[in-house]
JSON list of C-alpha atoms (C1' of nucleotides) in Angstrom, two decimals:
[
{"chain": "A", "resi": 1, "resn": "MET", "atom": "CA", "xyz": [-8.60, 15.50, -23.00]},
{"chain": "A", "resi": 2, "resn": "SER", "atom": "CA", "xyz": [-5.74, 15.57, -21.57]},
{"chain": "A", "resi": 3, "resn": "GLY", "atom": "CA", "xyz": [-6.81, 15.64, -18.76]},
{"chain": "A", "resi": 4, "resn": "GLN", "atom": "CA", "xyz": [-5.74, 16.48, -15.92]},
{"chain": "A", "resi": 5, "resn": "SER", "atom": "CA", "xyz": [-7.09, 14.11, -13.76]},
{"chain": "A", "resi": 6, "resn": "ASN", "atom": "CA", "xyz": [-8.02, 16.15, -10.87]},
{"chain": "A", "resi": 7, "resn": "GLY", "atom": "CA", "xyz": [-6.10, 13.65, -8.72]},
{"chain": "A", "resi": 8, "resn": "ASP", "atom": "CA", "xyz": [-8.59, 14.43, -6.11]},
{"chain": "A", "resi": 9, "resn": "PHE", "atom": "CA", "xyz": [-7.51, 11.12, -4.55]},
{"chain": "A", "resi": 10, "resn": "ARG", "atom": "CA", "xyz": [-3.88, 11.69, -4.92]},
{"chain": "A", "resi": 11, "resn": "ALA", "atom": "CA", "xyz": [-4.05, 15.12, -3.49]},
{"chain": "A", "resi": 12, "resn": "ARG", "atom": "CA", "xyz": [-5.35, 13.93, -0.31]},
{"chain": "A", "resi": 13, "resn": "VAL", "atom": "CA", "xyz": [-2.71, 11.41, -0.06]},
{"chain": "A", "resi": 14, "resn": "GLU", "atom": "CA", "xyz": [-0.08, 14.17, -0.76]},
{"chain": "A", "resi": 15, "resn": "ALA", "atom": "CA", "xyz": [-1.71, 16.16, 1.91]},
{"chain": "A", "resi": 16, "resn": "TYR", "atom": "CA", "xyz": [-1.16, 13.70, 4.47]},
{"chain": "A", "resi": 17, "resn": "VAL", "atom": "CA", "xyz": [2.23, 12.52, 3.48]},
{"chain": "A", "resi": 18, "resn": "ALA", "atom": "CA", "xyz": [3.14, 16.20, 3.57]},
{"chain": "A", "resi": 19, "resn": "GLN", "atom": "CA", "xyz": [1.71, 16.24, 7.36]},
{"chain": "A", "resi": 20, "resn": "ILE", "atom": "CA", "xyz": [3.70, 13.31, 8.35]},
{"chain": "A", "resi": 21, "resn": "PRO", "atom": "CA", "xyz": [6.07, 14.64, 11.01]},
{"chain": "A", "resi": 22, "resn": "SER", "atom": "CA", "xyz": [9.63, 13.59, 10.97]},
{"chain": "A", "resi": 23, "resn": "GLY", "atom": "CA", "xyz": [10.35, 10.59, 13.20]},
{"chain": "A", "resi": 24, "resn": "ARG", "atom": "CA", "xyz": [7.03, 8.96, 12.09]},
{"chain": "A", "resi": 25, "resn": "VAL", "atom": "CA", "xyz": [5.88, 6.82, 9.36]},
{"chain": "A", "resi": 26, "resn": "MET", "atom": "CA", "xyz": [2.70, 5.77, 7.61]},
{"chain": "A", "resi": 27, "resn": "THR", "atom": "CA", "xyz": [1.37, 2.75, 5.34]},
{"chain": "A", "resi": 28, "resn": "TYR", "atom": "CA", "xyz": [0.10, 2.94, 1.93]},
{"chain": "A", "resi": 29, "resn": "GLY", "atom": "CA", "xyz": [-3.07, 1.21, 3.01]},
{"chain": "A", "resi": 30, "resn": "GLN", "atom": "CA", "xyz": [-3.82, 3.53, 5.90]},
{"chain": "A", "resi": 31, "resn": "LEU", "atom": "CA", "xyz": [-3.30, 6.27, 3.64]},
{"chain": "A", "resi": 32, "resn": "ALA", "atom": "CA", "xyz": [-5.49, 4.87, 1.05]},
{"chain": "A", "resi": 33, "resn": "GLY", "atom": "CA", "xyz": [-8.07, 4.44, 3.92]},
{"chain": "A", "resi": 34, "resn": "LEU", "atom": "CA", "xyz": [-8.16, 7.88, 5.16]},
{"chain": "A", "resi": 35, "resn": "CYS", "atom": "CA", "xyz": [-8.38, 9.30, 1.37]},
{"chain": "A", "resi": 36, "resn": "GLY", "atom": "CA", "xyz": [-11.72, 7.23, 0.92]},
{"chain": "A", "resi": 37, "resn": "SER", "atom": "CA", "xyz": [-10.57, 3.99, -0.54]},
{"chain": "A", "resi": 38, "resn": "ALA", "atom": "CA", "xyz": [-8.82, 1.48, 1.52]},
{"chain": "A", "resi": 39, "resn": "ARG", "atom": "CA", "xyz": [-8.10, -0.74, -1.19]},
{"chain": "A", "resi": 40, "resn": "ALA", "atom": "CA", "xyz": [-6.44, 1.86, -3.34]},
{"chain": "A", "resi": 41, "resn": "ALA", "atom": "CA", "xyz": [-2.81, 1.29, -1.76]},
{"chain": "A", "resi": 42, "resn": "ARG", "atom": "CA", "xyz": [-1.57, 0.82, -5.13]},
{"chain": "A", "resi": 43, "resn": "VAL", "atom": "CA", "xyz": [-2.53, 4.23, -6.30]},
{"chain": "A", "resi": 44, "resn": "VAL", "atom": "CA", "xyz": [-0.87, 5.73, -3.15]},
{"chain": "A", "resi": 45, "resn": "GLY", "atom": "CA", "xyz": [2.34, 3.98, -4.57]},
{"chain": "A", "resi": 46, "resn": "GLY", "atom": "CA", "xyz": [1.42, 5.43, -7.97]},
{"chain": "A", "resi": 47, "resn": "ALA", "atom": "CA", "xyz": [1.32, 8.91, -6.46]},
{"chain": "A", "resi": 48, "resn": "ALA", "atom": "CA", "xyz": [4.69, 8.37, -4.91]},
{"chain": "A", "resi": 49, "resn": "HIS", "atom": "CA", "xyz": [6.14, 7.48, -8.08]},
{"chain": "A", "resi": 50, "resn": "TYR", "atom": "CA", "xyz": [4.27, 10.07, -10.34]},
{"chain": "A", "resi": 51, "resn": "GLY", "atom": "CA", "xyz": [3.65, 12.72, -7.76]},
{"chain": "A", "resi": 52, "resn": "ASP", "atom": "CA", "xyz": [5.31, 15.51, -6.26]},
{"chain": "A", "resi": 53, "resn": "PRO", "atom": "CA", "xyz": [8.94, 14.84, -5.46]},
{"chain": "A", "resi": 54, "resn": "GLY", "atom": "CA", "xyz": [8.90, 17.27, -2.98]},
{"chain": "A", "resi": 55, "resn": "LEU", "atom": "CA", "xyz": [7.11, 15.54, -0.50]},
{"chain": "A", "resi": 56, "resn": "PRO", "atom": "CA", "xyz": [8.66, 13.05, 2.02]},
{"chain": "A", "resi": 57, "resn": "TRP", "atom": "CA", "xyz": [7.63, 9.98, 0.54]},
{"chain": "A", "resi": 58, "resn": "HIS", "atom": "CA", "xyz": [10.47, 8.19, 2.24]},
{"chain": "A", "resi": 59, "resn": "ARG", "atom": "CA", "xyz": [8.18, 8.20, 5.55]},
{"chain": "A", "resi": 60, "resn": "VAL", "atom": "CA", "xyz": [5.63, 6.14, 3.72]},
{"chain": "A", "resi": 61, "resn": "VAL", "atom": "CA", "xyz": [6.10, 2.22, 4.26]},
{"chain": "A", "resi": 62, "resn": "ASN", "atom": "CA", "xyz": [4.11, -0.85, 3.45]},
{"chain": "A", "resi": 63, "resn": "ALA", "atom": "CA", "xyz": [1.69, -2.29, 5.91]},
{"chain": "A", "resi": 64, "resn": "HIS", "atom": "CA", "xyz": [4.30, -4.86, 7.21]},
{"chain": "A", "resi": 65, "resn": "GLY", "atom": "CA", "xyz": [6.56, -1.66, 8.04]},
{"chain": "A", "resi": 66, "resn": "GLY", "atom": "CA", "xyz": [9.00, -2.50, 5.27]},
{"chain": "A", "resi": 67, "resn": "LEU", "atom": "CA", "xyz": [10.48, 0.03, 2.97]},
{"chain": "A", "resi": 68, "resn": "ALA", "atom": "CA", "xyz": [9.57, 0.34, -0.44]},
{"chain": "A", "resi": 69, "resn": "ALA", "atom": "CA", "xyz": [11.06, -1.86, -3.10]},
{"chain": "A", "resi": 70, "resn": "GLY", "atom": "CA", "xyz": [11.21, 0.59, -6.14]},
{"chain": "A", "resi": 71, "resn": "TYR", "atom": "CA", "xyz": [12.39, 3.53, -4.22]},
{"chain": "A", "resi": 72, "resn": "PRO", "atom": "CA", "xyz": [15.00, 5.64, -6.28]},
{"chain": "A", "resi": 73, "resn": "GLY", "atom": "CA", "xyz": [18.29, 4.20, -4.83]},
{"chain": "A", "resi": 74, "resn": "GLY", "atom": "CA", "xyz": [16.64, 1.35, -3.35]},
{"chain": "A", "resi": 75, "resn": "ARG", "atom": "CA", "xyz": [15.89, 0.60, 0.20]},
{"chain": "A", "resi": 76, "resn": "ALA", "atom": "CA", "xyz": [19.19, 1.33, 1.42]},
{"chain": "A", "resi": 77, "resn": "ALA", "atom": "CA", "xyz": [18.66, 5.14, 0.46]},
{"chain": "A", "resi": 78, "resn": "HIS", "atom": "CA", "xyz": [15.11, 5.04, 1.73]},
{"chain": "A", "resi": 79, "resn": "ALA", "atom": "CA", "xyz": [16.56, 3.59, 4.98]},
{"chain": "A", "resi": 80, "resn": "GLU", "atom": "CA", "xyz": [19.06, 6.23, 5.31]},
{"chain": "A", "resi": 81, "resn": "HIS", "atom": "CA", "xyz": [16.43, 8.90, 4.71]},
{"chain": "A", "resi": 82, "resn": "LEU", "atom": "CA", "xyz": [14.43, 7.32, 7.43]},
{"chain": "A", "resi": 83, "resn": "ARG", "atom": "CA", "xyz": [17.55, 7.23, 9.99]},
{"chain": "A", "resi": 84, "resn": "ALA", "atom": "CA", "xyz": [18.27, 10.94, 9.14]},
{"chain": "A", "resi": 85, "resn": "GLU", "atom": "CA", "xyz": [14.87, 11.59, 10.42]},
{"chain": "A", "resi": 86, "resn": "GLY", "atom": "CA", "xyz": [15.46, 9.76, 13.75]},
{"chain": "A", "resi": 87, "resn": "VAL", "atom": "CA", "xyz": [13.43, 6.45, 12.50]},
{"chain": "A", "resi": 88, "resn": "GLY", "atom": "CA", "xyz": [15.25, 3.10, 13.47]},
{"chain": "A", "resi": 89, "resn": "VAL", "atom": "CA", "xyz": [15.19, 0.93, 10.65]},
{"chain": "A", "resi": 90, "resn": "SER", "atom": "CA", "xyz": [16.12, -2.86, 11.01]},
{"chain": "A", "resi": 91, "resn": "ALA", "atom": "CA", "xyz": [19.00, -4.49, 9.28]},
{"chain": "A", "resi": 92, "resn": "ASP", "atom": "CA", "xyz": [16.26, -6.11, 7.04]},
{"chain": "A", "resi": 93, "resn": "PHE", "atom": "CA", "xyz": [15.05, -2.47, 6.21]},
{"chain": "A", "resi": 94, "resn": "TYR", "atom": "CA", "xyz": [12.01, -2.63, 8.65]},
{"chain": "A", "resi": 95, "resn": "VAL", "atom": "CA", "xyz": [10.66, 0.02, 10.55]},
{"chain": "A", "resi": 96, "resn": "ASP", "atom": "CA", "xyz": [8.45, -0.35, 14.05]},
{"chain": "A", "resi": 97, "resn": "ILE", "atom": "CA", "xyz": [5.18, 0.79, 12.72]},
{"chain": "A", "resi": 98, "resn": "GLN", "atom": "CA", "xyz": [3.60, -0.13, 16.31]},
{"chain": "A", "resi": 99, "resn": "GLN", "atom": "CA", "xyz": [5.70, 2.66, 17.46]},
{"chain": "A", "resi": 100, "resn": "LEU", "atom": "CA", "xyz": [6.40, 5.08, 14.68]},
{"chain": "A", "resi": 101, "resn": "LEU", "atom": "CA", "xyz": [2.92, 4.74, 12.78]},
{"chain": "A", "resi": 102, "resn": "TRP", "atom": "CA", "xyz": [1.64, 8.13, 12.75]},
{"chain": "A", "resi": 103, "resn": "GLN", "atom": "CA", "xyz": [-2.07, 8.75, 12.65]},
{"chain": "A", "resi": 104, "resn": "PRO", "atom": "CA", "xyz": [-4.13, 11.62, 12.43]},
{"chain": "A", "resi": 105, "resn": "GLU", "atom": "CA", "xyz": [-6.04, 10.85, 15.12]},
{"chain": "A", "resi": 106, "resn": "ALA", "atom": "CA", "xyz": [-3.14, 11.07, 17.35]},
{"chain": "A", "resi": 107, "resn": "LEU", "atom": "CA", "xyz": [-3.52, 14.53, 17.00]},
{"chain": "A", "resi": 108, "resn": "HIS", "atom": "CA", "xyz": [-6.39, 14.34, 19.34]},
{"chain": "A", "resi": 109, "resn": "GLU", "atom": "CA", "xyz": [-4.53, 12.42, 21.63]},
{"chain": "A", "resi": 110, "resn": "CYS", "atom": "CA", "xyz": [-1.82, 14.77, 21.76]},
{"chain": "B", "resi": 1, "resn": "DC", "atom": "C1'", "xyz": [-10.23, 7.56, -25.44]},
{"chain": "B", "resi": 2, "resn": "DG", "atom": "C1'", "xyz": [-8.46, 3.26, -24.21]},
{"chain": "B", "resi": 3, "resn": "DA", "atom": "C1'", "xyz": [-5.17, 0.04, -22.30]},
{"chain": "B", "resi": 4, "resn": "DG", "atom": "C1'", "xyz": [-1.52, -0.70, -19.16]},
{"chain": "B", "resi": 5, "resn": "DT", "atom": "C1'", "xyz": [0.74, -0.49, -15.12]},
{"chain": "B", "resi": 6, "resn": "DG", "atom": "C1'", "xyz": [2.18, -0.19, -10.19]},
{"chain": "B", "resi": 7, "resn": "DA", "atom": "C1'", "xyz": [6.94, 2.52, -4.40]},
{"chain": "B", "resi": 8, "resn": "DC", "atom": "C1'", "xyz": [0.20, -2.65, -2.45]},
{"chain": "B", "resi": 9, "resn": "DC", "atom": "C1'", "xyz": [-2.57, -6.08, 0.46]},
{"chain": "B", "resi": 10, "resn": "DG", "atom": "C1'", "xyz": [-4.26, -10.55, 1.56]},
{"chain": "B", "resi": 11, "resn": "DC", "atom": "C1'", "xyz": [-4.13, -15.18, 1.06]},
{"chain": "B", "resi": 12, "resn": "DA", "atom": "C1'", "xyz": [-3.08, -20.09, -0.33]},
{"chain": "B", "resi": 13, "resn": "DA", "atom": "C1'", "xyz": [-0.05, -24.52, -1.01]},
{"chain": "C", "resi": 1, "resn": "DA", "atom": "C1'", "xyz": [9.40, -20.10, 7.02]},
{"chain": "C", "resi": 2, "resn": "DT", "atom": "C1'", "xyz": [8.98, -19.04, 1.91]},
{"chain": "C", "resi": 3, "resn": "DT", "atom": "C1'", "xyz": [7.05, -18.17, -2.40]},
{"chain": "C", "resi": 4, "resn": "DG", "atom": "C1'", "xyz": [3.40, -17.34, -5.85]},
{"chain": "C", "resi": 5, "resn": "DC", "atom": "C1'", "xyz": [-1.19, -15.52, -7.37]},
{"chain": "C", "resi": 6, "resn": "DG", "atom": "C1'", "xyz": [-5.02, -12.53, -8.01]},
{"chain": "C", "resi": 7, "resn": "DG", "atom": "C1'", "xyz": [-7.70, -8.62, -7.10]},
{"chain": "C", "resi": 8, "resn": "DC", "atom": "C1'", "xyz": [-8.46, -3.78, -6.43]},
{"chain": "C", "resi": 9, "resn": "DC", "atom": "C1'", "xyz": [-8.27, 1.29, -7.42]},
{"chain": "C", "resi": 10, "resn": "DA", "atom": "C1'", "xyz": [-6.81, 5.27, -9.33]},
{"chain": "C", "resi": 11, "resn": "DC", "atom": "C1'", "xyz": [-3.18, 7.67, -12.38]},
{"chain": "C", "resi": 12, "resn": "DT", "atom": "C1'", "xyz": [0.22, 7.94, -16.70]},
{"chain": "C", "resi": 13, "resn": "DC", "atom": "C1'", "xyz": [1.31, 7.34, -21.35]}
]
DNA sequence: CGAGTGACCGCAA
DNA sequence: ATTGCGGCCACTC
């Protein structure tokens, strides 16, 4: 059937991405883990490419804090968006995940 | 329905 | 430090 895969997994990923506040970033692996499959980081990337274009995917980076390679426009565009959000992007297109990595649990601390 | 693919991750030489 | 490979999961055509 033409099935519409519920996208149960993807739906949760989009939900988290949509909740990422400006100036913060999340990793694909973390999003996958929060959604139930820590090893489905690739699916998160797929959701970004085939998912809702209205979500701030530019706030999603890899586990190393590097920007996505296949982002529409290139890492340069990705970096520009992050900088517009107030995120400091390194010359090598890397962000300080240690400081900008946002976690849902952080809400508890706040 | 079947097979391929990927905006990843981690490890190895 | 760099490069290459495989594995894993879910989505798309």
